[in-house]
Every structure is written in structure tokens, then in C-alpha cells.
């Protein structure tokens, strides 16, 4: 590992352990996730998908987009209906189908979430120029692709023998 790589790893480590950063980029109350209503992280993903699909989606379309079981989709939708965030409406074109879409309350909630996310992004990245923001986005995208290509089993085997505690987490 080069000194530059080690420094980058340490910088990312500091960023990933910064509570304020994690609160800014993590799940938000009311949008699913650990801080969300009921702690169901799939709810936030579903709300986001429905916000991007104003005409609504069927259960099957949602299951395919989120790559989850239809039974999980149904359970998540039921919780969101009970909370007043989504509604089920009969399809105008297929009497057998039911369309799931955001309710007025769900659209309001998502609009507030979207506004807060924009404000946080402006605060986090406002100190960077537009060119720096573009460069950072390109670099993070490249890093994400590289991480996806890593063989984590090989990585963990090489680390075998490190001092560790619990689930193989090194302790120094």
C-alpha cells in the first residue's frame, strides 16, 4: 500500500465515522431505515420509487424494481397504507390490477425529505466549486465501481491472522 493510498483510506475512515456525516447521508426519520417510522428500511426505498413514478406501480413492478419478494412488497405497502403515505387504487386499464401510488400525505412527506436532502447537500458540498463537485462525483463513481469488482473473500482471507475481535474486525 502506498502512503497516498493509506492516507486516503484513513481520510475515508474519518468521514465514515463522523456522526454528523452519517446522519446527513443516512436514512431519515419518516423515510424508513433505522431512524424511520417502525425502523423498516425498505419503506424509504419504496417511497422513493413511488415518488419517481407519479402514475403509480403495481406490486409486481415494485417487486421487480426493488428486487424483493412480492410478499415483502405487500407487507411494506400495507405498513405504508396504514401510515397514510401510500394508497391503493384500482387500475383504469386492468380490472385485476391494483396501482400503488403516493398519497397526498406521502407526496408532502417526500417533498419535505427532498428539500432537506438538498439543503444538507448544499451544506456538505457548498465549500467545493462546481468543478470540484463534478470531479468528486466522478471519483466516487469510479471508486464505487472498483469496490463492486473486488473479491471480498480473497481480501478477507489475506487478512486472516490479524488481531481481531468478534466478526473479524481488526483491533489495534
Coordinates of C-alpha atoms in Angstrom, one line a residue:
X1 CA 0.0 0.0 0.0
X2 CA 1.4 3.4 -0.9
X3 CA 1.4 6.2 1.5
X4 CA -1.1 8.1 -0.6
X5 CA -3.5 5.1 -0.6
X6 CA -3.1 4.7 3.2
X7 CA -3.8 8.4 3.7
X8 CA -6.9 8.1 1.5
X9 CA -8.1 5.1 3.5
X10 CA -7.6 7.0 6.8
X11 CA -9.5 10.0 5.4
X12 CA -12.4 7.9 4.3
X13 CA -12.3 6.2 7.7
X14 CA -12.7 9.5 9.4
X15 CA -15.5 10.5 7.1
X16 CA -17.4 7.2 7.7
X17 CA -17.1 7.5 11.5
X18 CA -18.1 11.2 11.6
X19 CA -21.6 11.1 13.2
X20 CA -22.7 14.3 11.6
X21 CA -21.8 13.0 8.1
X22 CA -23.5 9.7 8.7
X23 CA -26.7 11.5 9.9
X24 CA -26.6 13.6 6.8
X25 CA -26.3 10.7 4.3
X26 CA -28.1 8.0 6.3
X27 CA -31.8 7.2 6.5
X28 CA -34.1 9.9 7.7
X29 CA -37.0 9.7 10.1
X30 CA -40.2 9.1 8.3
X31 CA -38.4 7.7 5.3
X32 CA -37.7 4.2 6.6
X33 CA -34.4 3.0 7.8
X34 CA -33.1 2.8 11.4
X35 CA -34.4 6.3 12.2
X36 CA -37.6 5.8 10.3
X37 CA -41.1 5.0 11.3
X38 CA -41.0 1.5 12.5
X39 CA -37.4 1.0 11.5
X40 CA -38.2 -0.5 8.1
X41 CA -35.5 0.4 5.6
X42 CA -37.4 -0.9 2.6
X43 CA -40.1 1.7 3.2
X44 CA -37.8 4.6 2.3
X45 CA -36.7 2.8 -0.9
X46 CA -40.4 2.2 -1.9
X47 CA -41.4 5.8 -1.2
X48 CA -38.6 7.0 -3.4
X49 CA -39.6 4.7 -6.2
X50 CA -43.2 5.8 -5.9
X51 CA -42.1 9.5 -5.9
X52 CA -40.4 8.9 -9.2
X53 CA -43.5 7.1 -10.6
X54 CA -46.4 9.6 -10.2
X55 CA -48.8 7.3 -12.0
X56 CA -48.1 4.6 -9.5
X57 CA -46.9 1.0 -9.9
X58 CA -48.3 -2.5 -9.5
X59 CA -47.0 -4.8 -6.7
X60 CA -45.2 -6.9 -9.4
X61 CA -43.5 -3.8 -10.9
X62 CA -42.3 -2.7 -7.4
X63 CA -41.0 -6.2 -6.6
X64 CA -39.1 -6.3 -9.8
X65 CA -37.6 -2.8 -9.4
X66 CA -36.6 -3.4 -5.8
X67 CA -35.6 -7.0 -6.4
X68 CA -37.6 -8.3 -3.4
X69 CA -40.3 -10.9 -2.9
X70 CA -43.9 -10.0 -3.7
X71 CA -44.9 -10.9 -0.2
X72 CA -42.3 -8.4 1.2
X73 CA -43.7 -5.7 -1.2
X74 CA -47.3 -6.4 0.1
X75 CA -46.3 -6.2 3.7
X76 CA -44.3 -3.0 3.2
X77 CA -47.2 -1.4 1.2
X78 CA -49.7 -2.4 4.0
X79 CA -47.5 -0.6 6.6
X80 CA -47.3 2.5 4.3
X81 CA -51.0 2.5 3.7
X82 CA -51.6 2.2 7.5
X83 CA -49.3 5.2 8.0
X84 CA -51.1 7.2 5.3
X85 CA -48.2 7.5 3.0
X86 CA -49.4 5.5 0.0
X87 CA -52.8 4.4 -1.4
X88 CA -54.0 1.5 -3.4
X89 CA -56.3 2.3 -6.4
X90 CA -57.9 0.1 -9.0
X91 CA -56.2 0.1 -12.4
X92 CA -58.1 2.0 -15.0
X93 CA -56.9 -0.4 -17.7
X94 CA -56.8 -3.8 -15.9
X95 CA -59.7 -4.7 -13.5
X96 CA -57.4 -7.3 -11.9
X97 CA -54.6 -4.9 -11.1
X98 CA -54.2 -2.5 -8.2
X99 CA -51.9 0.5 -8.6
X100 CA -49.9 1.7 -5.6
X101 CA -49.0 5.4 -5.5
X102 CA -48.1 8.1 -3.0
X103 CA -51.0 9.7 -1.1
X104 CA -51.2 13.4 -0.7
X105 CA -49.6 13.0 2.7
X106 CA -46.8 10.8 1.2
X107 CA -46.1 13.4 -1.5
X108 CA -45.9 16.1 1.1
X109 CA -43.5 13.9 3.2
X110 CA -41.3 13.1 0.2
X111 CA -41.2 16.8 -0.8
X112 CA -40.0 17.7 2.7
X113 CA -37.4 15.0 2.6
X114 CA -36.2 16.1 -0.8
X115 CA -35.9 19.7 0.3
X116 CA -34.0 18.7 3.5
X117 CA -31.7 16.5 1.4
X118 CA -31.0 19.4 -1.0
X119 CA -30.2 21.6 2.0
X120 CA -27.8 19.1 3.5
X121 CA -26.1 18.5 0.2
X122 CA -25.6 22.3 -0.2
X123 CA -24.1 22.5 3.3
X124 CA -21.9 19.5 2.8
X125 CA -20.6 20.4 -0.7
X126 CA -21.1 24.2 -0.7
X127 CA -17.4 24.7 0.1
X128 CA -16.4 23.0 -3.2
X129 CA -16.5 24.7 -6.6
X130 CA -18.8 23.2 -9.3
X131 CA -15.7 21.7 -11.0
X132 CA -14.6 20.1 -7.7
X133 CA -18.1 18.7 -7.1
X134 CA -18.1 17.2 -10.6
X135 CA -14.6 15.8 -10.0
X136 CA -15.6 14.3 -6.6
X137 CA -18.7 12.7 -8.2
X138 CA -16.6 11.2 -10.9
X139 CA -14.0 9.8 -8.5
X140 CA -16.6 8.4 -6.1
X141 CA -18.4 6.7 -9.0
X142 CA -15.1 5.2 -10.1
X143 CA -14.4 4.1 -6.6
X144 CA -17.9 2.5 -6.3
X145 CA -17.3 0.5 -9.5
X146 CA -13.9 -0.6 -8.3
X147 CA -15.3 -1.7 -4.9
X148 CA -18.0 -3.7 -6.7
X149 CA -15.3 -5.6 -8.6
X150 CA -13.3 -6.5 -5.6
X151 CA -13.1 -10.2 -4.5
X152 CA -14.0 -9.7 -0.8
X153 CA -13.5 -13.4 0.0
X154 CA -9.9 -13.0 -1.2
X155 CA -9.5 -9.8 0.8
X156 CA -10.8 -11.4 4.0
X157 CA -8.5 -14.4 3.6
X158 CA -5.4 -12.2 3.2
X159 CA -6.4 -10.5 6.4
X160 CA -6.6 -13.8 8.3
X161 CA -4.4 -13.8 11.2
X162 CA -4.9 -10.2 12.0
X163 CA -5.7 -9.4 15.6
X164 CA -9.5 -9.4 15.7
X165 CA -12.5 -9.1 17.9
X166 CA -15.9 -10.5 17.1
X167 CA -16.8 -10.7 13.4
X168 CA -13.2 -10.5 12.2
X169 CA -12.9 -6.8 12.8
X170 CA -9.3 -5.9 13.5
X171 CA -8.4 -4.4 16.8
X172 CA -5.3 -2.4 17.2

